[in-house]
Coordinates of C-alpha atoms in Angstrom, one line a residue:
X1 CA 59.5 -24.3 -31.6
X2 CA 58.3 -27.0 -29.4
X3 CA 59.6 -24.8 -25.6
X4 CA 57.5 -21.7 -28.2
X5 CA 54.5 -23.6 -28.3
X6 CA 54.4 -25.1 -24.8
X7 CA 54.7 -21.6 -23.7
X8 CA 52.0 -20.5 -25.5
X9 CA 49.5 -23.1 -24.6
X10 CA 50.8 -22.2 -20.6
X11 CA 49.2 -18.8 -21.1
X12 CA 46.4 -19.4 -22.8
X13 CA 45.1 -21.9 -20.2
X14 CA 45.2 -18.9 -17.8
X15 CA 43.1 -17.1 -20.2
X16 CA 39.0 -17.7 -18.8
X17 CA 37.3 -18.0 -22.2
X18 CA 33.6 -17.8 -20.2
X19 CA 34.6 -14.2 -19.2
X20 CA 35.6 -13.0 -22.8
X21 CA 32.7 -14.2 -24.6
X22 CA 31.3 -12.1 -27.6
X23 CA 28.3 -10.5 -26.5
X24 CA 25.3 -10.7 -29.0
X25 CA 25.3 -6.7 -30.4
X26 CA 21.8 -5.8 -32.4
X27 CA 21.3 -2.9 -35.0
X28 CA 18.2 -0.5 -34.5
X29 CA 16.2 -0.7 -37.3
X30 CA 12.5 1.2 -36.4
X31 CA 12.2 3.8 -33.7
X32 CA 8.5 5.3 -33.3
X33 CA 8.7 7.6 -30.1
X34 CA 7.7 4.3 -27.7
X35 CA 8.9 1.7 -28.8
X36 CA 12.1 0.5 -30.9
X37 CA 13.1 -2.4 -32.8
X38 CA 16.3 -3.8 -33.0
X39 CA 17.7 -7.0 -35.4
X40 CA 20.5 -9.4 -34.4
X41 CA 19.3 -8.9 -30.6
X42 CA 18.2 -11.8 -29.3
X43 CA 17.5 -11.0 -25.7
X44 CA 14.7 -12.4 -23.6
X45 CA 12.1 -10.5 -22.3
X46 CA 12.6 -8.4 -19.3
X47 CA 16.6 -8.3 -20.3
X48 CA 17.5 -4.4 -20.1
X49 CA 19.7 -3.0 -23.3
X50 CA 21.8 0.7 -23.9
X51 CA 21.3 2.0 -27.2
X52 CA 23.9 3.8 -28.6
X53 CA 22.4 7.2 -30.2
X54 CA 23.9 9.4 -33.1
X55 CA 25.4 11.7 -30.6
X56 CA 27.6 8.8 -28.7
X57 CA 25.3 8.8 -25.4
X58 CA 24.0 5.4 -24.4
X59 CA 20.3 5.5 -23.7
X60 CA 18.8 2.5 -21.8
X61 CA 16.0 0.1 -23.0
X62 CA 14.2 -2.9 -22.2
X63 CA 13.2 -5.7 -24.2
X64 CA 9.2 -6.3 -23.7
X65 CA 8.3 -8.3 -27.0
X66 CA 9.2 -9.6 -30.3
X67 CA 7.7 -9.5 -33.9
X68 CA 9.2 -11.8 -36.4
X69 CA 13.0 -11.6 -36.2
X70 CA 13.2 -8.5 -34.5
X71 CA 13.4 -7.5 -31.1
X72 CA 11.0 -4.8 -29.7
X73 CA 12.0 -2.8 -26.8
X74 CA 10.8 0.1 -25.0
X75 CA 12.9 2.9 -23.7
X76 CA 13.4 3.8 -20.3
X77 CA 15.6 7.5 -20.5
X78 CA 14.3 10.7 -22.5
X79 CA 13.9 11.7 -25.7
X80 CA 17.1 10.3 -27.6
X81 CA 19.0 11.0 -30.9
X82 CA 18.5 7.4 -32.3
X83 CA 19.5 6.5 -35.7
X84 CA 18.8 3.6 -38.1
X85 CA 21.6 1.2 -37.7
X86 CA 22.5 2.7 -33.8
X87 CA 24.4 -0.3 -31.8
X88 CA 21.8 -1.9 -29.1
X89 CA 24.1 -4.3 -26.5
X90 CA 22.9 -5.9 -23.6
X91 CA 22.7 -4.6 -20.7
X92 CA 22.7 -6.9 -17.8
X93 CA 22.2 -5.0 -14.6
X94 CA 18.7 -4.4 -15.6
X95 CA 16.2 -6.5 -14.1
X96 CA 17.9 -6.6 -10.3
X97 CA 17.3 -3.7 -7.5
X98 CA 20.4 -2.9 -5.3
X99 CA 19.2 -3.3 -2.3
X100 CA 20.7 -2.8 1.3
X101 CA 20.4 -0.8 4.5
X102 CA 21.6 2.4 3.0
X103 CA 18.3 2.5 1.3
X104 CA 17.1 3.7 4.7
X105 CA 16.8 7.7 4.3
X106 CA 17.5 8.5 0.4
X107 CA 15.2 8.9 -2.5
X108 CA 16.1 7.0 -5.8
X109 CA 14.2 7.2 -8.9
X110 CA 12.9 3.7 -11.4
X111 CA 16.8 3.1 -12.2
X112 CA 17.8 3.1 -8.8
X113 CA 20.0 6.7 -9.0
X114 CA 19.5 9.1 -6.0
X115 CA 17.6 12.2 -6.5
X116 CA 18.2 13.7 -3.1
X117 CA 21.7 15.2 -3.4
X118 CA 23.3 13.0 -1.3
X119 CA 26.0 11.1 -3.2
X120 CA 26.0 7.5 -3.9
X121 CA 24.3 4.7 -2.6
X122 CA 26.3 2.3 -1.1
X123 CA 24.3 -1.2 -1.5
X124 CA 26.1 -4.3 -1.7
X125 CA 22.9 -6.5 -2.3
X126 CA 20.7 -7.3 -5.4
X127 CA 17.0 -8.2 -5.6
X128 CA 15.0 -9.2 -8.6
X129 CA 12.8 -6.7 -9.5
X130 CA 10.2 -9.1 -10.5
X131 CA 10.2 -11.0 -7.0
X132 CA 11.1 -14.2 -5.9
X133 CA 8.8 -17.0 -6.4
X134 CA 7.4 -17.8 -3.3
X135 CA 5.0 -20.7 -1.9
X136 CA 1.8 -19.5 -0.8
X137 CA 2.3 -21.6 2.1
X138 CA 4.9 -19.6 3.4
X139 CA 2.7 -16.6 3.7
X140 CA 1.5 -16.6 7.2
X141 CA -2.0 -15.7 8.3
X142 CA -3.0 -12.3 9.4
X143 CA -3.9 -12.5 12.8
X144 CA -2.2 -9.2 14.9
X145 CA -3.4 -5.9 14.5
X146 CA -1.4 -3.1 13.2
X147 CA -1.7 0.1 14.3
X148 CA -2.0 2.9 12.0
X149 CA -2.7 6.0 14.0
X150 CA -5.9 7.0 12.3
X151 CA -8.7 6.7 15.1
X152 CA -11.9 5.5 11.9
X153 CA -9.3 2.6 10.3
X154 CA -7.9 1.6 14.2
X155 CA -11.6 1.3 15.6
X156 CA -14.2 0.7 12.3
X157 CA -11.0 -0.7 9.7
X158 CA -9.1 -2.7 11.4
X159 CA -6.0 -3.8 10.0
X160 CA -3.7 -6.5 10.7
X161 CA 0.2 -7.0 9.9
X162 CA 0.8 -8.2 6.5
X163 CA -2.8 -7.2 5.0
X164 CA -3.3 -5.5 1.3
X165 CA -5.7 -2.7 1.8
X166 CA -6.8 -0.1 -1.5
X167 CA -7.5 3.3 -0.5
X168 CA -9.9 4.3 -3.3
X169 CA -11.4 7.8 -4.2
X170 CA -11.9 10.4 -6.6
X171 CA -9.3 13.2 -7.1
X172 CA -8.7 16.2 -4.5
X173 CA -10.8 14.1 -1.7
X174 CA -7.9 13.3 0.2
X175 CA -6.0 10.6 -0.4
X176 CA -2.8 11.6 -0.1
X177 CA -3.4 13.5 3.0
X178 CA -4.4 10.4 4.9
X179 CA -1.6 8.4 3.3
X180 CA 0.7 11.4 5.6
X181 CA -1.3 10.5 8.3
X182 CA -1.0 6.5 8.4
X183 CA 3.0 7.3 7.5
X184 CA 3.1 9.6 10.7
X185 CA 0.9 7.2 13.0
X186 CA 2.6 3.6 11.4
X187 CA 4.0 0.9 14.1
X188 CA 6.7 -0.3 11.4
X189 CA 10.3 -1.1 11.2
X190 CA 10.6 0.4 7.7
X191 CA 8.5 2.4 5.7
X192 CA 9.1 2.2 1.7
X193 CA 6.7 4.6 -0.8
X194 CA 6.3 4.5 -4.2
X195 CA 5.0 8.0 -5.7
X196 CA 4.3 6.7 -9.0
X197 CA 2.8 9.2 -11.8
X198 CA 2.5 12.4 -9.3
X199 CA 3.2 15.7 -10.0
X200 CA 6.7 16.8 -9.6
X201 CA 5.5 19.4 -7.1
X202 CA 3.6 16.4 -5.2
X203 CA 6.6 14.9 -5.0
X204 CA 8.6 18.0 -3.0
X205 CA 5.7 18.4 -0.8
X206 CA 5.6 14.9 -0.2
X207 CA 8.6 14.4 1.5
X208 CA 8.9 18.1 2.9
X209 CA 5.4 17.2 4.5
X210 CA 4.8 14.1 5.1
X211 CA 8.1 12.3 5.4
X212 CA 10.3 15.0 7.6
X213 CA 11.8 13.8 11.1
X214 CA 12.3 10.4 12.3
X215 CA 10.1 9.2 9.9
X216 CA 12.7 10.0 7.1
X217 CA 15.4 8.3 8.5
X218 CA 13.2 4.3 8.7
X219 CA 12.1 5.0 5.4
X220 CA 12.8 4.6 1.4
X221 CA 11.1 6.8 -1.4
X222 CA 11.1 5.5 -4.9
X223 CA 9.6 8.7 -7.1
X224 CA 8.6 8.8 -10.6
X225 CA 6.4 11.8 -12.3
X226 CA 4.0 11.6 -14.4
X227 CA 6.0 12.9 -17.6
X228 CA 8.8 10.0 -17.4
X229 CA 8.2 7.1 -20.1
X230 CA 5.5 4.1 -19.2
X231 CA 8.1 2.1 -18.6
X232 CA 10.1 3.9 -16.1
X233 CA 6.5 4.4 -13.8
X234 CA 6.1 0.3 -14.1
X235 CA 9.4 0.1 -12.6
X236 CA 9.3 2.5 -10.3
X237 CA 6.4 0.3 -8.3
X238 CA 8.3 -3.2 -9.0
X239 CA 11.6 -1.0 -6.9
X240 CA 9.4 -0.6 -4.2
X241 CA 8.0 -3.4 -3.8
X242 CA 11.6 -5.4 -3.9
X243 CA 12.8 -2.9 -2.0
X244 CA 10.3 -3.8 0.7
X245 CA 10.5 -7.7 0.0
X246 CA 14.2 -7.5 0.9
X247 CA 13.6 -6.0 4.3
X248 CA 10.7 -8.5 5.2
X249 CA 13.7 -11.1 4.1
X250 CA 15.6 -9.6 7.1
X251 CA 12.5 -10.2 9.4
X252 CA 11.2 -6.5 9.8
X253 CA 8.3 -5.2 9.7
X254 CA 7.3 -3.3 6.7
X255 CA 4.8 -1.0 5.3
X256 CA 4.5 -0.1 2.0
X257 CA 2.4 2.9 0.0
X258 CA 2.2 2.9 -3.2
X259 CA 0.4 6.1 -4.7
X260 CA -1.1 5.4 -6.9
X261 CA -1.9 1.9 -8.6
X262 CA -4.1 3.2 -10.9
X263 CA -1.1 5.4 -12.6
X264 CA 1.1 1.9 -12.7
X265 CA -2.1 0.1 -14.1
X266 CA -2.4 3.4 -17.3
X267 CA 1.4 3.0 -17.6
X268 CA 1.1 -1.1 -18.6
X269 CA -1.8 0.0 -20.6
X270 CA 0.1 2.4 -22.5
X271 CA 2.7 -0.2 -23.0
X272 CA 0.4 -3.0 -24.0
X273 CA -1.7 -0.9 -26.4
X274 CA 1.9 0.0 -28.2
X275 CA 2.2 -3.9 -28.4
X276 CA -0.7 -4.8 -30.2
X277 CA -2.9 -6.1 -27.2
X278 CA -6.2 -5.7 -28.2
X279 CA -8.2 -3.2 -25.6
X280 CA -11.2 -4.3 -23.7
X281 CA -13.2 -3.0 -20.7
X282 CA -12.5 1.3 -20.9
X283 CA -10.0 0.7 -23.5
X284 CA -7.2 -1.8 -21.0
X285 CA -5.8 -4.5 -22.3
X286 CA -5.4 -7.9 -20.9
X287 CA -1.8 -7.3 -19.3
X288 CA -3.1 -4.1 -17.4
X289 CA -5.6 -5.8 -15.2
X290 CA -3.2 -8.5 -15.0
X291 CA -0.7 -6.9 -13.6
X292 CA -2.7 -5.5 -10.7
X293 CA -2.7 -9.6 -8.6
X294 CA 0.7 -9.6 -9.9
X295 CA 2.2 -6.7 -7.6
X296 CA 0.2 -6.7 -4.6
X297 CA 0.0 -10.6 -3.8
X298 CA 3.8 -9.6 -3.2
X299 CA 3.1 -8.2 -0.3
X300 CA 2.0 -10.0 3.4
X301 CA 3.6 -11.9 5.8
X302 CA 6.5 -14.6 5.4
X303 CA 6.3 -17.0 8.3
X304 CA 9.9 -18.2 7.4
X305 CA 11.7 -14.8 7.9
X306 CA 9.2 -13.7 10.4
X307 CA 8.7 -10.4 8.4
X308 CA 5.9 -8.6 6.5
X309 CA 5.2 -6.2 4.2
X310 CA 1.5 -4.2 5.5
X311 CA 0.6 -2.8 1.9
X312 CA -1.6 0.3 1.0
X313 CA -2.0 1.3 -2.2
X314 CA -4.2 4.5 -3.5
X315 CA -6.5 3.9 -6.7
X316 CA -8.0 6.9 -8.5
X317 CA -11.2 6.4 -9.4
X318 CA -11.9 8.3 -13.0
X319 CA -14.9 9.9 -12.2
X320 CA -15.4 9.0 -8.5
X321 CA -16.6 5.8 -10.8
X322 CA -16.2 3.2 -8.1
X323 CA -17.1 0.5 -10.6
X324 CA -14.2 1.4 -13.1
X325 CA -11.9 -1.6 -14.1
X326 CA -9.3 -0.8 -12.0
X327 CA -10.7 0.2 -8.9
X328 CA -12.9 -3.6 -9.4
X329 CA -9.6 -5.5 -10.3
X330 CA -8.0 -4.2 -7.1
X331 CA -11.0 -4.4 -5.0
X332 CA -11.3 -8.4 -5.9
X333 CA -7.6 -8.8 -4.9
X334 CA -6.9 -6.7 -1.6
X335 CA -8.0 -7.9 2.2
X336 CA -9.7 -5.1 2.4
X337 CA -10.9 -1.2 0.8
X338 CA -10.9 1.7 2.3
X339 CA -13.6 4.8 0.2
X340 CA -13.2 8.2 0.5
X341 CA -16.6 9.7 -0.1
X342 CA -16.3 13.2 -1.7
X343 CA -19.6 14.6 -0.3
X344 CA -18.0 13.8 3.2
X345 CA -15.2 15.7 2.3
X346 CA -17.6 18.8 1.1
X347 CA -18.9 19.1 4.7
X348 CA -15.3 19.9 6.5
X349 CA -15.0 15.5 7.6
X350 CA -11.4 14.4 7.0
X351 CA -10.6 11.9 6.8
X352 CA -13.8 11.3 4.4
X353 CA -14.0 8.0 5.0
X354 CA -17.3 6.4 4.1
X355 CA -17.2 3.4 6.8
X356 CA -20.6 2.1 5.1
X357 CA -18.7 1.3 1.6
X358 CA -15.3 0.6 3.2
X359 CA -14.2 -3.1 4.6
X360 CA -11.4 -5.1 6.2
X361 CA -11.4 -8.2 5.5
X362 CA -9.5 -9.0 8.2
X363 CA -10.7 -7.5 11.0
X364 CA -13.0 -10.5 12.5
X365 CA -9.9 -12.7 13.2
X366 CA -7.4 -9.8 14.7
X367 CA -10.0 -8.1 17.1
X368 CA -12.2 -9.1 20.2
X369 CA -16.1 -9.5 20.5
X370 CA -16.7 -6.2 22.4
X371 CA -14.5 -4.4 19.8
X372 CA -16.6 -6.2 16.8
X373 CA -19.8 -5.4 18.3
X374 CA -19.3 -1.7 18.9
X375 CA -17.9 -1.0 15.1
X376 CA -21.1 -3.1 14.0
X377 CA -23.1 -0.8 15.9
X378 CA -22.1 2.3 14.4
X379 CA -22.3 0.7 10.7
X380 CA -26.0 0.2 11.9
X381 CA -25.7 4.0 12.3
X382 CA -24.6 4.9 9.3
X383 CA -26.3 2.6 7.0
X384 CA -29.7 4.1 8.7
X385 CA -29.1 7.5 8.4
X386 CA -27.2 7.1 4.5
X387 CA -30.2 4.6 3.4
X388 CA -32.6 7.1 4.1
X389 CA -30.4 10.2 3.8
X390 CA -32.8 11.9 0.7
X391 CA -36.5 11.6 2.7
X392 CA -34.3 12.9 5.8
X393 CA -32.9 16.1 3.7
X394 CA -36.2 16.3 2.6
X395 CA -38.2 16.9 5.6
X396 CA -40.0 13.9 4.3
X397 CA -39.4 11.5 7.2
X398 CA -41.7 11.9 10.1
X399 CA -39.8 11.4 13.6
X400 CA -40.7 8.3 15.1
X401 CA -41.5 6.0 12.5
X402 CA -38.9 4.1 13.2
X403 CA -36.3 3.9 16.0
X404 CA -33.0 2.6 14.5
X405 CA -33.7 6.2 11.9
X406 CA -34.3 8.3 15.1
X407 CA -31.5 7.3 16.7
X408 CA -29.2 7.6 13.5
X409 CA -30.8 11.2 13.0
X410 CA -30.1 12.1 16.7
X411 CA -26.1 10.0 16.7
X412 CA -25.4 12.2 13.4
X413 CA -23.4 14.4 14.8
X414 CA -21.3 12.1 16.7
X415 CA -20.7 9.4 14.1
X416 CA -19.3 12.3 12.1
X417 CA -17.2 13.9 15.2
X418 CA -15.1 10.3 15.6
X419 CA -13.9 10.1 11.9
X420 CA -12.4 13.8 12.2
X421 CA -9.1 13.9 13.2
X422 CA -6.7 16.7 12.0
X423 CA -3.4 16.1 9.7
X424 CA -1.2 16.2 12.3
X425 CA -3.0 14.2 15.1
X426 CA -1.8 10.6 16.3
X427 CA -5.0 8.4 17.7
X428 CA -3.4 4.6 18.9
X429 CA -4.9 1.5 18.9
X430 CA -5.8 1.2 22.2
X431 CA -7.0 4.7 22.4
X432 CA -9.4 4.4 19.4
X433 CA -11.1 0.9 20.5
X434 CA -11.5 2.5 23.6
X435 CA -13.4 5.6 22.7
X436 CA -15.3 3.4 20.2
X437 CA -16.9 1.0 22.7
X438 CA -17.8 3.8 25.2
X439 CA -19.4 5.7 22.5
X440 CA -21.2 2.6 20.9
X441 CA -20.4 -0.6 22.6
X442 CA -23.5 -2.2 24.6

């Protein structure tokens, strides 16, 4: 008995108890559509879960709260055939992004899976989806220009590597167009977009459009319509924006679109409102404008890795309400706003770029005195002619009353000329500074 035992004790020192553990299995007890609640789960929040449904098929979850003793969670696939007493385990995978060069080229969706037909996705890296806590000491300052290849941003908007920038307007005035245009015209290593909330069509011409060539091949698309769950559309912008933390790791140079915030912002309000939170300004809870500084201050420069992340992000303004919660959290936040005036748009100028209501907060430190003295120049332009744009229209100003109004009157035409540029057309740096102080430099 004693060579039995001394056997069994051999192999059962081989055995690893830590990988055999019993993993803590809940029962579904309430499911209401959005959100489901499971007992005997006790997960933290932010752990991912597969709920077993009636028919066998595992549908995954998400734990985002708790009430009492039981575990709230929000689903992440379809419509399911749930049933009271379904098995909920954990799933672990669920709050990293596989990350890795063969990003570069494909199209996933929230989870990660490819949409474009190409076969798997072989990443051998992981990345949290909610970032990395960083020092704000590391993030270095923004003091080079980037060039974006639309003449009115390069010249009047200047921005630099590593800024934040909100590209806010109405809806049909253009927004995604100039998006295609920034993408086409962008000095950047790698180029990561997050369609968030679009049409499914939008998506299609999207990338047929806006993302054929060589741009394809530097870039990553992370693409969520609007009819997928909250939940999936919050994740789909946390993707990207790991996605393009993990190549500003590797020291490249990064720019990232995400279209549009203000469909990530109604997706966390949709989730918070199924929660309980209490709704405040236009019916968003607390967690919604929260969530806003959370995403984008991911984004800038790292002065250890030498890589950035230049970050643009559309917001929809309900209404062409420029004031709405949204567009004021992300306007607070951002180095700088770019507005897309609809009545611009209405008289053939694209990109309809009011330059009077726009900013970069950056641009004093990453251009030179000439360059700064121009663009303030034509602002005096346009503020002139806009300030007094009803008696003008009117017939009610009399010409030379004043002589900044008869020279905005006269300059009209020309202010208007240098902020068209077609779809298709590329305007540098260099080029667009250039034409700006020989039209209205000194």
């Amino acid at each position: 008995m004693s060579g039995l035992a001394s056997r069994a004790s051999a192999l059962l020192a081989g055995i690893d108890v830590s990988e055999n553990r019993p993993r803590r299995v809940g029962r579904l007890s309430s499911y209401d559509g959005l959100m489901l609640e499971a007992t005997g789960f006790g997960q933290p929040i932010g752990a991912g879960a597969r709920v077993i449904a009636a028919d066998g098929h595992a549908a995954r979850a998400e734990v985002v709260g708790f009430r009492g003793d039981r575990t709230l969670l929000m689903a992440l696939d379809g419509e399911a055939a749930h049933a009271h007493g379904s098995r909920v385990e954990p799933d672990h995978g669920g709050g990293m992004a596989d990350v890795g060069p063969a990003l570069l080229g494909r199209v996933v969706d929230a989870l990660g899976n490819p949409l474009d037909g190409k076969g798997p996705i072989a990443t051998a890296e992981h990345w949290p989806l909610a970032g990395r806590p960083g020092n704000p000491l590391d993030r270095d300052r923004v003091t080079e220009s980037f060039d974006i290849g639309v003449r009115a941003v390069n010249a009047m908007l200047t921005a630099g590597i590593g800024q934040r920038i909100a590209i806010i307007a109405g809806s049909g005035v253009g927004k995604s167009v100039l998006m295609g245009q920034m993408i086409a015209g962008a000095d950047a290593d790698v180029i990561v977009v997050g369609l968030v909330g679009e049409r499914s069509r939008e998506v299609s011409d999207f990338l047929a459009t806006k993302l054929n060539g060589e741009v394809r091949d530097r870039s990553v698309v992370v693409a969520v319509p609007a009819d997928h769950a909250p939940l999936l559309r919050l994740r789909a912008a946390m993707r990207a924006t790991a996605i393009a933390e993990y190549f500003r790791a590797r020291g490249l140079r990064v720019l990232l679109l995400l279209d549009s915030l203000t469909r990530v912002a109604h997706a966390q309000r949709e989730i918070g409102l199924s929660l309980g939170e209490p709704p405040t300004v236009k019916g968003y809870p607390p967690s919604a404008l929260g969530l806003i500084p959370r995403l984008v201050e991911r984004a800038g420069a790292c002065a250890k890795s030498g890589g950035s992340i230049t970050a643009l992000y559309t917001v929809l303004a309900d209404g062409d309400d420029t004031d709405d919660p949204i567009v004021d959290a992300t306007r607070a936040i951002v180095d700088g706003h770019i507005i897309l005036s609809r009545s611009l748009g209405e008289q053939g100028v694209y990109p309809a770029i009011d330059i009077g209501k726009s900013l970069s907060r950056v641009m004093p430190d990453i251009v030179d005195s000439e360059h700064l003295a121009a663009a303030a120049a034509m602002r005096r332009l346009w503020s002139a002619y806009e300030e007094n744009r009803d008696l003008i229209l009117m017939g009610a100003y009399a010409a030379g009353s004043d002589p900044a109004i008869d020279a905005a009157i006269v300059r009209r035409p020309e202010v208007l000329d240098f902020l068209r540029q077609s779809p298709g057309e590329r305007i540098g740096f260099d080029e667009a500074r250039g034409v700006l102080i020989e039209n209205f430099g000194s």
